[in-house]
Amino acid sequence: MALSALERDPAAGGRFSSAVPPLCRRRPCVLGVDEAGRGPVLGPMVYAICYCPEEKLPELEALGVAGRGS
């Protein structure tokens, strides 16, 4: 992922993406979505998504990561 344009002009915003992990193309997965910022009126917003194979959820929950529907 090239960040050079964002580094040159952070206020310009941008859209960055990466491929779906190969493991998540073969197995059932859940997605975690989060956002941070103040929104388009007061400042930039950042959205992120995280893939997790369903069989790995107990490991995340043991670490204290919120579970399904939290």
GROMACS .gro file of C-alpha atoms in nm, residues 2-70:
model
   69
    2ALA     CA    1   0.160   0.328  -0.111
    3LEU     CA    2   0.123   0.607   0.143
    4SER     CA    3   0.342   0.865  -0.031
    5ALA     CA    4   0.049   1.076  -0.158
    6LEU     CA    5  -0.103   1.089   0.192
    7GLU     CA    6   0.234   1.179   0.343
    8ARG     CA    7   0.272   1.469   0.095
    9ASP     CA    8  -0.079   1.606   0.159
   10PRO     CA    9  -0.260   1.451   0.459
   11ALA     CA   10  -0.558   1.686   0.421
   12ALA     CA   11  -0.632   1.556   0.072
   13GLY     CA   12  -0.759   1.227   0.212
   14GLY     CA   13  -0.757   0.909   0.019
   15ARG     CA   14  -0.873   0.554  -0.003
   16PHE     CA   15  -0.643   0.267   0.074
   17SER     CA   16  -0.718  -0.100   0.040
   18SER     CA   17  -0.558  -0.440   0.054
   19ALA     CA   18  -0.658  -0.779  -0.079
   20VAL     CA   19  -0.875  -1.019   0.117
   21PRO     CA   20  -0.635  -1.257   0.295
   22PRO     CA   21  -0.613  -1.592   0.111
   23LEU     CA   22  -0.718  -1.783   0.425
   24CYS     CA   23  -1.039  -1.579   0.440
   25ARG     CA   24  -1.121  -1.673   0.082
   26ARG     CA   25  -1.128  -2.042   0.176
   27ARG     CA   26  -1.284  -2.044   0.524
   28PRO     CA   27  -1.581  -1.876   0.695
   29CYS     CA   28  -1.473  -1.546   0.849
   30VAL     CA   29  -1.612  -1.264   1.054
   31LEU     CA   30  -1.531  -0.899   1.002
   32GLY     CA   31  -1.455  -0.633   1.256
   33VAL     CA   32  -1.525  -0.273   1.156
   34ASP     CA   33  -1.427   0.042   1.342
   35GLU     CA   34  -1.416   0.411   1.272
   36ALA     CA   35  -1.240   0.705   1.427
   37GLY     CA   36  -1.252   1.077   1.372
   38ARG     CA   37  -1.495   1.363   1.384
   39GLY     CA   38  -1.667   1.328   1.052
   40PRO     CA   39  -1.681   1.535   0.735
   41VAL     CA   40  -1.793   1.854   0.912
   42LEU     CA   41  -1.530   1.866   1.187
   43GLY     CA   42  -1.240   1.669   1.046
   44PRO     CA   43  -1.128   1.347   0.881
   45MET     CA   44  -1.282   1.007   0.939
   46VAL     CA   45  -1.090   0.681   0.922
   47TYR     CA   46  -1.258   0.345   0.875
   48ALA     CA   47  -1.089   0.009   0.915
   49ILE     CA   48  -1.194  -0.351   0.871
   50CYS     CA   49  -1.031  -0.665   1.003
   51TYR     CA   50  -1.082  -1.023   0.885
   52CYS     CA   51  -1.080  -1.315   1.128
   53PRO     CA   52  -1.137  -1.685   1.049
   54GLU     CA   53  -1.422  -1.810   1.270
   55GLU     CA   54  -1.204  -2.080   1.427
   56LYS     CA   55  -0.970  -1.808   1.564
   57LEU     CA   56  -1.244  -1.621   1.755
   58PRO     CA   57  -1.179  -1.802   2.087
   59GLU     CA   58  -0.817  -1.683   2.075
   60LEU     CA   59  -0.927  -1.322   2.028
   61GLU     CA   60  -1.186  -1.349   2.305
   62ALA     CA   61  -0.919  -1.491   2.540
   63LEU     CA   62  -0.715  -1.177   2.469
   64GLY     CA   63  -1.011  -0.958   2.567
   65VAL     CA   64  -1.119  -0.854   2.219
   66ALA     CA   65  -1.495  -0.797   2.202
   67GLY     CA   66  -1.696  -1.090   2.072
   68ARG     CA   67  -1.980  -1.114   1.823
   69GLY     CA   68  -2.240  -0.844   1.835
   70SER     CA   69  -2.046  -0.636   2.087
   0.00000   0.00000   0.00000
